[in-house]
Amino acid sequence: MATTPSKLPYLSLFLLFVFAKSQPTSAIAPRFPSSILRPHNNLHSPAFISASLDANHNPQQLYREEFFTQVLDHFTYTPQSYQTFQQRYLVNDTYWGGAKNKAPIFVYTGNEGGIEWFARNTGFMFDVAPHFNALLVFIEHRFYGKSMPFGGDAKKAYKDATTLGYLSSTQALADFATLIVDLKKNLSAVDSPVVVFGGSYGGMLAAWFRLKYPHVAIGALASSAPILDFDDLTSPYSFASIVTHDFRSESESCYRVIKESYDLITHTATQSGGVEKLRSSFHLCKKEDVDSLSGWLDTAWIYTAMTDYPTPSNFLQPMPAYPVREMCRAMDDPKTGNDSFAKLFAAASVYYNHSGTAPACFGFGDDYYSEELGANGWNWQACTEMVMPQGASDEESMFPVSAWSFDNSSCDPIYNIFPRAHWITTHFGGHKIEQVLRRFGSNIIFFNGLRDPWSGGGVLHNISTTIVAIVAEKGAHHVDLRSATREDPEWLRDVRRSEIRIIGRWLARYYHHLAHPRPNHNKRRPRVHVY
Amino acid sequence: MATTPSKLPYLSLFLLFVFAKSQPTSAIAPRFPSSILRPHNNLHSPAFISASLDANHNPQQLYREEFFTQVLDHFTYTPQSYQTFQQRYLVNDTYWGGAKNKAPIFVYTGNEGGIEWFARNTGFMFDVAPHFNALLVFIEHRFYGKSMPFGGDAKKAYKDATTLGYLSSTQALADFATLIVDLKKNLSAVDSPVVVFGGSYGGMLAAWFRLKYPHVAIGALASSAPILDFDDLTSPYSFASIVTHDFRSESESCYRVIKESYDLITHTATQSGGVEKLRSSFHLCKKEDVDSLSGWLDTAWIYTAMTDYPTPSNFLQPMPAYPVREMCRAMDDPKTGNDSFAKLFAAASVYYNHSGTAPACFGFGDDYYSEELGANGWNWQACTEMVMPQGASDEESMFPVSAWSFDNSSCDPIYNIFPRAHWITTHFGGHKIEQVLRRFGSNIIFFNGLRDPWSGGGVLHNISTTIVAIVAEKGAHHVDLRSATREDPEWLRDVRRSEIRIIGRWLARYYHHLAHPRPNHNKRRPRVHVY
């Protein structure tokens, strides 16, 4: 049974898991017994592609694959640091206005997974590229996908801390800067403005990139980027609270059935014939240990909350529009009956079997995750610097109570490395962000959908006239970055229109300043302080 | 004889050398035959202390020494990166208004040398501390002074690239951030605003620190910080041109004698009895090779130009006020005679023997530099990331022509490491700085004295209302940071008054925003974009 302490690391690794599972026609679920979740990017599923980019995009012509020789360590000069690796990036120049016109370059700052998956789930960039005549570039994050240091060999790269040690957010940002600067030189496009885009961890990277490399990117669209989900900045309970709120807002009884399910399942498992009852109620395969059942259900609730999109989607699993509502409808449907297990199974099936093609029994996930894809990457990051407090409080949460405590126990035995829990706020800030950035920095959009559990750690208020928050009350995890569809509700169209308008303003101002520079250093512009 | 190519690395390492020599009563000069200059910090000379801080400061009570446990590598998570070392910092809390009053903390971001030397040469901070009720903190740069990684053992730390590799500007900035955040917590002074100060390389670090860590420092006084002396940002000839201009502005004949000295010395050395003539003209010890004579003279011209202060000083050597003028006066003095060598020796003696206590003969420097002081630090930095182009053009320069070329030959054999010549501009920016920072960043003062050869790579024009340039036409290398004296000219007093006024404004705004925060996240402040 998923006990309270073991849930913590599981919750703290969600960000990875958002992008981890994409077997659209399979009902294979993740394994929870271990606290280590491993990603799988099924990049080549045609169903997946067609669902993530609309019919206007020919998947064959979405992008071409390129590689850039990157140094292993930007910040030190040991002989080891000079080792290089091939970093993958994807390019689409279909819509680019060209270097001569100083046409813009839109760069996706890749997150924890193969870059193709992010490219194909960021239809927004393809949608707006023609409008801006933008070159599209999607850069893969080191240690994921094909961007493997140590000879491109994931087994070597993921061997232990001596190699994995080079997987960090700061190195990734420096990779992006180095690649972009070089790419612009090679394209003779040094005057082309760069705007960075990213969702989730990629959104954090986009925002941080604008803050740390303002000379490389003129602005950032940071979608669902929980940059305040560190240290003591955000309640550790916010994530669980928002998931809870998502369900409760649809149906009080739905919420209550889930909230009571943990005790009920635990109790049932101890009864004579209870395990068999659980197996048959949830159509579990015989080999599965029902101790993992609650975790399997949690996955359904949480990822459905995150992807509670207003249109059918295929982000993590094939899903109907407003899937949380669908879950609660299935639960509350009189046809489902009054049995709690039947209700829970009906709801979970919205996540695990929306396509109706599930196998005869459900498993909790086979060990199908590929290490070649950089499987343990986010676990490493969460065990070193991405320490995002997660817990659940009784009053607010439909999940069992679990207090957050800074506990290294799940990381130490694996990597023999201790987290640097305060590094992210030391390096990137976060405390008093409104005061700090009120007169520092510019040109960042923080988008958050309030249905998204990660929005609790997001920037939800305008900080200055150019560091702005776009908040969609009905939005889920980086819904704005998804391809536009004819079914999109008006609020989502409005969000995207705002983003386009703001980015357009950044570009207009950039070109204006480029065309009308201030008098330069040649003594034409007076120095204000001369003595 | 100092040939053209061998001069290049020598010039490129100046920044170090500014702080390198301080044997006030000795005439021992640096050795130039090798391209590697090594620093020496004579921190304990009483004469030195009394000259650098005025009589109001009791040297015994200037500061207390503290140590902070710092990680070896902030940006990677290899087991090696978790090694720690003791970083030294100096604290003076005599004037501090205390944590309760949120009184400010003024931090010197230490550069390439022992921190005591910088503390004692930054009297400005002591001078203004009472006015601001500021805590003074001087943080030593890793790999210098007592802040030696690898067990505090300089021999180990400087062994080779496997250890020296951790000496970099980005690691140093992360050290500062980590130390300051921790110090504020320990002092219960998280609301105390931090202002960073630095001169020369320390000024570059101060400016970069404000840009990279705006959440740690509310502003930076970057004095004589040539942050634009990288890549193609500044003419490689600017340094030599400014030295030339300094001398030429005092006396055309002075300039001409120096300009013609190189050929004259070379020619003389080839004549029968020429070497003896040079030895006797310049009072050289018999063991010295006259091939190094021009380099020995260059040292005098260049460091005198850099320290062309309006009052007597003892920064590198004991010097009179306006020492360039004194050099040219000595050269042009009828009593000196018409012999060029006599003129050159008279001028050089202003630098090498102002105190009149020189020994019977001059040497070009014995191998007295201590490796324990992190002697080769700047050479390493110049060979890895601090690649600052230096050359001399015939038309402008009194120095022999030397074209700048990116040449690794002086670094490769020593360290077997190749410079990353574009890293500084990739990481910190520089290109189109006025456009980039016009609407990004705030609260930086760039001070430059135009007599300072390094001012060519400085920021000489206001960028925005809060990123400002203070330019003193008669100023030399970070003259503003020196202790005030009764003899200071009005322009220098004005410079410091401006700096104090601007820093005061930063602090006032900080306290105002602290006292009057915008409505916080509790839904009282409307989100501008809500959908």
PDB file of C-alpha atoms in Angstrom, chain B residues 170-349:
ATOM      1  CA  THR B 170      31.429  31.909 -12.517  1.00  0.00           C
ATOM      2  CA  GLN B 171      32.437  29.734  -9.584  1.00  0.00           C
ATOM      3  CA  ALA B 172      33.667  32.837  -7.774  1.00  0.00           C
ATOM      4  CA  LEU B 173      30.344  34.623  -8.290  1.00  0.00           C
ATOM      5  CA  ALA B 174      28.469  31.572  -7.037  1.00  0.00           C
ATOM      6  CA  ASP B 175      30.771  31.536  -3.998  1.00  0.00           C
ATOM      7  CA  PHE B 176      29.850  35.140  -3.275  1.00  0.00           C
ATOM      8  CA  ALA B 177      26.121  34.445  -3.629  1.00  0.00           C
ATOM      9  CA  THR B 178      26.244  31.378  -1.425  1.00  0.00           C
ATOM     10  CA  LEU B 179      28.291  33.089   1.258  1.00  0.00           C
ATOM     11  CA  ILE B 180      26.160  36.240   1.315  1.00  0.00           C
ATOM     12  CA  VAL B 181      22.859  34.340   1.492  1.00  0.00           C
ATOM     13  CA  ASP B 182      24.192  32.236   4.322  1.00  0.00           C
ATOM     14  CA  LEU B 183      25.714  35.165   6.167  1.00  0.00           C
ATOM     15  CA  LYS B 184      22.448  37.102   6.036  1.00  0.00           C
ATOM     16  CA  LYS B 185      20.565  34.128   7.416  1.00  0.00           C
ATOM     17  CA  ASN B 186      23.071  33.712  10.217  1.00  0.00           C
ATOM     18  CA  LEU B 187      22.851  37.390  11.080  1.00  0.00           C
ATOM     19  CA  SER B 188      19.041  37.271  10.893  1.00  0.00           C
ATOM     20  CA  ALA B 189      19.489  40.038   8.388  1.00  0.00           C
ATOM     21  CA  VAL B 190      17.655  38.711   5.356  1.00  0.00           C
ATOM     22  CA  ASP B 191      16.049  42.122   4.862  1.00  0.00           C
ATOM     23  CA  SER B 192      19.344  43.991   4.953  1.00  0.00           C
ATOM     24  CA  PRO B 193      20.105  45.179   1.417  1.00  0.00           C
ATOM     25  CA  VAL B 194      23.444  44.190  -0.044  1.00  0.00           C
ATOM     26  CA  VAL B 195      25.470  46.486  -2.277  1.00  0.00           C
ATOM     27  CA  VAL B 196      28.546  45.033  -3.957  1.00  0.00           C
ATOM     28  CA  PHE B 197      31.737  46.945  -4.643  1.00  0.00           C
ATOM     29  CA  GLY B 198      34.765  46.053  -6.677  1.00  0.00           C
ATOM     30  CA  GLY B 199      37.658  47.489  -8.610  1.00  0.00           C
ATOM     31  CA  SER B 200      39.327  46.207 -11.775  1.00  0.00           C
ATOM     32  CA  TYR B 201      38.590  42.477 -12.102  1.00  0.00           C
ATOM     33  CA  GLY B 202      36.760  42.842  -8.795  1.00  0.00           C
ATOM     34  CA  GLY B 203      34.680  45.558 -10.466  1.00  0.00           C
ATOM     35  CA  MET B 204      33.840  43.225 -13.314  1.00  0.00           C
ATOM     36  CA  LEU B 205      32.748  40.680 -10.739  1.00  0.00           C
ATOM     37  CA  ALA B 206      30.639  43.296  -8.935  1.00  0.00           C
ATOM     38  CA  ALA B 207      28.834  44.315 -12.132  1.00  0.00           C
ATOM     39  CA  TRP B 208      28.322  40.726 -13.229  1.00  0.00           C
ATOM     40  CA  PHE B 209      27.143  39.824  -9.741  1.00  0.00           C
ATOM     41  CA  ARG B 210      24.407  42.442  -9.869  1.00  0.00           C
ATOM     42  CA  LEU B 211      23.387  41.203 -13.313  1.00  0.00           C
ATOM     43  CA  LYS B 212      23.394  37.517 -12.405  1.00  0.00           C
ATOM     44  CA  TYR B 213      22.291  37.704  -8.779  1.00  0.00           C
ATOM     45  CA  PRO B 214      19.862  40.644  -8.534  1.00  0.00           C
ATOM     46  CA  HIS B 215      18.098  38.807  -5.717  1.00  0.00           C
ATOM     47  CA  VAL B 216      21.286  38.910  -3.636  1.00  0.00           C
ATOM     48  CA  ALA B 217      22.617  42.411  -4.345  1.00  0.00           C
ATOM     49  CA  ILE B 218      20.445  45.457  -4.930  1.00  0.00           C
ATOM     50  CA  GLY B 219      23.226  47.328  -6.697  1.00  0.00           C
ATOM     51  CA  ALA B 220      26.878  47.400  -7.685  1.00  0.00           C
ATOM     52  CA  LEU B 221      29.637  49.963  -7.787  1.00  0.00           C
ATOM     53  CA  ALA B 222      31.919  48.621 -10.504  1.00  0.00           C
ATOM     54  CA  SER B 223      35.042  50.690 -10.552  1.00  0.00           C
ATOM     55  CA  SER B 224      37.413  50.533 -13.523  1.00  0.00           C
ATOM     56  CA  ALA B 225      35.799  47.316 -14.673  1.00  0.00           C
ATOM     57  CA  PRO B 226      36.777  46.589 -18.281  1.00  0.00           C
ATOM     58  CA  ILE B 227      33.812  44.308 -18.941  1.00  0.00           C
ATOM     59  CA  LEU B 228      33.964  45.242 -22.635  1.00  0.00           C
ATOM     60  CA  ASP B 229      37.583  44.179 -23.048  1.00  0.00           C
ATOM     61  CA  PHE B 230      36.660  40.856 -24.600  1.00  0.00           C
ATOM     62  CA  ASP B 231      36.145  39.431 -28.043  1.00  0.00           C
ATOM     63  CA  ASP B 232      35.820  42.172 -30.651  1.00  0.00           C
ATOM     64  CA  LEU B 233      34.112  44.641 -28.325  1.00  0.00           C
ATOM     65  CA  THR B 234      37.031  47.013 -27.842  1.00  0.00           C
ATOM     66  CA  SER B 235      40.037  47.791 -29.988  1.00  0.00           C
ATOM     67  CA  PRO B 236      42.973  45.673 -28.851  1.00  0.00           C
ATOM     68  CA  TYR B 237      45.038  48.823 -29.168  1.00  0.00           C
ATOM     69  CA  SER B 238      43.050  50.889 -26.695  1.00  0.00           C
ATOM     70  CA  PHE B 239      45.138  49.978 -23.670  1.00  0.00           C
ATOM     71  CA  ALA B 240      48.464  50.925 -25.262  1.00  0.00           C
ATOM     72  CA  SER B 241      46.876  54.004 -26.811  1.00  0.00           C
ATOM     73  CA  ILE B 242      45.701  55.323 -23.479  1.00  0.00           C
ATOM     74  CA  VAL B 243      49.083  54.807 -21.831  1.00  0.00           C
ATOM     75  CA  THR B 244      50.571  56.628 -24.788  1.00  0.00           C
ATOM     76  CA  HIS B 245      48.071  59.435 -24.487  1.00  0.00           C
ATOM     77  CA  ASP B 246      48.799  59.814 -20.780  1.00  0.00           C
ATOM     78  CA  PHE B 247      52.457  60.495 -21.473  1.00  0.00           C
ATOM     79  CA  ARG B 248      51.944  62.511 -24.617  1.00  0.00           C
ATOM     80  CA  SER B 249      49.429  64.757 -22.862  1.00  0.00           C
ATOM     81  CA  GLU B 250      52.167  65.707 -20.392  1.00  0.00           C
ATOM     82  CA  SER B 251      54.996  66.216 -22.838  1.00  0.00           C
ATOM     83  CA  GLU B 252      55.531  65.517 -26.517  1.00  0.00           C
ATOM     84  CA  SER B 253      59.248  65.067 -25.977  1.00  0.00           C
ATOM     85  CA  CYS B 254      58.658  62.641 -23.120  1.00  0.00           C
ATOM     86  CA  TYR B 255      56.432  60.557 -25.392  1.00  0.00           C
ATOM     87  CA  ARG B 256      58.989  60.679 -28.175  1.00  0.00           C
ATOM     88  CA  VAL B 257      61.916  59.572 -26.016  1.00  0.00           C
ATOM     89  CA  ILE B 258      59.948  56.557 -24.860  1.00  0.00           C
ATOM     90  CA  LYS B 259      58.712  55.727 -28.364  1.00  0.00           C
ATOM     91  CA  GLU B 260      62.264  55.822 -29.709  1.00  0.00           C
ATOM     92  CA  SER B 261      63.754  53.943 -26.766  1.00  0.00           C
ATOM     93  CA  TYR B 262      62.919  50.470 -28.059  1.00  0.00           C
ATOM     94  CA  ASP B 263      64.991  50.769 -31.220  1.00  0.00           C
ATOM     95  CA  LEU B 264      67.691  52.688 -29.407  1.00  0.00           C
ATOM     96  CA  ILE B 265      68.100  50.051 -26.733  1.00  0.00           C
ATOM     97  CA  THR B 266      68.037  47.233 -29.279  1.00  0.00           C
ATOM     98  CA  HIS B 267      70.603  48.980 -31.403  1.00  0.00           C
ATOM     99  CA  THR B 268      72.862  49.851 -28.479  1.00  0.00           C
ATOM    100  CA  ALA B 269      72.842  46.292 -27.214  1.00  0.00           C
ATOM    101  CA  THR B 270      74.312  45.126 -30.515  1.00  0.00           C
ATOM    102  CA  GLN B 271      77.168  47.646 -30.412  1.00  0.00           C
ATOM    103  CA  SER B 272      80.520  46.933 -28.926  1.00  0.00           C
ATOM    104  CA  GLY B 273      80.349  48.002 -25.278  1.00  0.00           C
ATOM    105  CA  GLY B 274      76.627  48.597 -25.665  1.00  0.00           C
ATOM    106  CA  VAL B 275      75.517  46.162 -23.020  1.00  0.00           C
ATOM    107  CA  GLU B 276      77.877  47.755 -20.516  1.00  0.00           C
ATOM    108  CA  LYS B 277      76.560  51.165 -21.461  1.00  0.00           C
ATOM    109  CA  LEU B 278      72.974  50.054 -20.879  1.00  0.00           C
ATOM    110  CA  ARG B 279      73.908  48.462 -17.554  1.00  0.00           C
ATOM    111  CA  SER B 280      75.577  51.561 -16.297  1.00  0.00           C
ATOM    112  CA  SER B 281      72.936  53.947 -17.672  1.00  0.00           C
ATOM    113  CA  PHE B 282      70.152  52.107 -15.898  1.00  0.00           C
ATOM    114  CA  HIS B 283      72.137  51.065 -12.832  1.00  0.00           C
ATOM    115  CA  LEU B 284      71.448  47.421 -13.586  1.00  0.00           C
ATOM    116  CA  CYS B 285      72.938  44.652 -11.563  1.00  0.00           C
ATOM    117  CA  LYS B 286      75.529  42.656 -13.431  1.00  0.00           C
ATOM    118  CA  LYS B 287      73.545  39.430 -13.469  1.00  0.00           C
ATOM    119  CA  GLU B 288      70.656  41.024 -15.388  1.00  0.00           C
ATOM    120  CA  ASP B 289      70.149  40.348 -19.060  1.00  0.00           C
ATOM    121  CA  VAL B 290      69.604  43.666 -20.845  1.00  0.00           C
ATOM    122  CA  ASP B 291      67.176  41.915 -23.172  1.00  0.00           C
ATOM    123  CA  SER B 292      64.649  42.506 -20.431  1.00  0.00           C
ATOM    124  CA  LEU B 293      65.378  46.188 -20.076  1.00  0.00           C
ATOM    125  CA  SER B 294      62.549  47.428 -22.293  1.00  0.00           C
ATOM    126  CA  GLY B 295      60.090  45.265 -20.419  1.00  0.00           C
ATOM    127  CA  TRP B 296      61.365  46.656 -17.144  1.00  0.00           C
ATOM    128  CA  LEU B 297      60.796  50.185 -18.450  1.00  0.00           C
ATOM    129  CA  ASP B 298      57.343  49.249 -19.809  1.00  0.00           C
ATOM    130  CA  THR B 299      56.354  48.198 -16.338  1.00  0.00           C
ATOM    131  CA  ALA B 300      57.202  51.642 -15.083  1.00  0.00           C
ATOM    132  CA  TRP B 301      55.267  53.446 -17.828  1.00  0.00           C
ATOM    133  CA  ILE B 302      52.208  51.255 -17.674  1.00  0.00           C
ATOM    134  CA  TYR B 303      51.755  50.986 -13.933  1.00  0.00           C
ATOM    135  CA  THR B 304      52.462  54.624 -13.490  1.00  0.00           C
ATOM    136  CA  ALA B 305      49.752  55.398 -16.046  1.00  0.00           C
ATOM    137  CA  MET B 306      47.344  53.125 -14.205  1.00  0.00           C
ATOM    138  CA  THR B 307      48.130  54.675 -10.839  1.00  0.00           C
ATOM    139  CA  ASP B 308      48.313  58.242 -12.060  1.00  0.00           C
ATOM    140  CA  TYR B 309      46.563  59.413  -8.922  1.00  0.00           C
ATOM    141  CA  PRO B 310      46.205  63.054  -7.907  1.00  0.00           C
ATOM    142  CA  THR B 311      47.725  62.414  -4.490  1.00  0.00           C
ATOM    143  CA  PRO B 312      50.769  60.521  -3.296  1.00  0.00           C
ATOM    144  CA  SER B 313      49.967  56.830  -3.114  1.00  0.00           C
ATOM    145  CA  ASN B 314      51.450  53.504  -2.333  1.00  0.00           C
ATOM    146  CA  PHE B 315      49.322  51.204  -4.408  1.00  0.00           C
ATOM    147  CA  LEU B 316      51.961  49.351  -6.404  1.00  0.00           C
ATOM    148  CA  GLN B 317      54.988  51.392  -5.459  1.00  0.00           C
ATOM    149  CA  PRO B 318      55.368  54.533  -3.368  1.00  0.00           C
ATOM    150  CA  MET B 319      54.505  57.269  -5.829  1.00  0.00           C
ATOM    151  CA  PRO B 320      54.163  61.041  -5.902  1.00  0.00           C
ATOM    152  CA  ALA B 321      50.954  62.768  -6.935  1.00  0.00           C
ATOM    153  CA  TYR B 322      50.398  62.799 -10.717  1.00  0.00           C
ATOM    154  CA  PRO B 323      53.351  60.479 -11.279  1.00  0.00           C
ATOM    155  CA  VAL B 324      53.156  60.533 -15.103  1.00  0.00           C
ATOM    156  CA  ARG B 325      53.674  64.268 -14.953  1.00  0.00           C
ATOM    157  CA  GLU B 326      56.579  63.693 -12.553  1.00  0.00           C
ATOM    158  CA  MET B 327      58.116  61.190 -14.947  1.00  0.00           C
ATOM    159  CA  CYS B 328      57.953  63.585 -17.855  1.00  0.00           C
ATOM    160  CA  ARG B 329      59.225  66.429 -15.696  1.00  0.00           C
ATOM    161  CA  ALA B 330      62.188  64.327 -14.697  1.00  0.00           C
ATOM    162  CA  MET B 331      62.784  63.455 -18.333  1.00  0.00           C
ATOM    163  CA  ASP B 332      62.495  67.018 -19.547  1.00  0.00           C
ATOM    164  CA  ASP B 333      64.446  68.517 -16.656  1.00  0.00           C
ATOM    165  CA  PRO B 334      67.551  70.284 -18.038  1.00  0.00           C
ATOM    166  CA  LYS B 335      69.471  68.842 -15.098  1.00  0.00           C
ATOM    167  CA  THR B 336      68.818  65.360 -16.474  1.00  0.00           C
ATOM    168  CA  GLY B 337      70.701  66.230 -19.613  1.00  0.00           C
ATOM    169  CA  ASN B 338      70.147  65.302 -23.214  1.00  0.00           C
ATOM    170  CA  ASP B 339      71.108  61.660 -23.075  1.00  0.00           C
ATOM    171  CA  SER B 340      68.054  59.517 -23.826  1.00  0.00           C
ATOM    172  CA  PHE B 341      69.127  56.806 -21.417  1.00  0.00           C
ATOM    173  CA  ALA B 342      69.569  59.345 -18.659  1.00  0.00           C
ATOM    174  CA  LYS B 343      66.084  60.681 -19.401  1.00  0.00           C
ATOM    175  CA  LEU B 344      64.554  57.219 -19.377  1.00  0.00           C
ATOM    176  CA  PHE B 345      66.314  56.303 -16.168  1.00  0.00           C
ATOM    177  CA  ALA B 346      65.222  59.520 -14.486  1.00  0.00           C
ATOM    178  CA  ALA B 347      61.632  58.835 -15.453  1.00  0.00           C
ATOM    179  CA  ALA B 348      61.715  55.174 -14.469  1.00  0.00           C
ATOM    180  CA  SER B 349      63.145  56.145 -11.113  1.00  0.00           C
TER     181      SER B 349
END
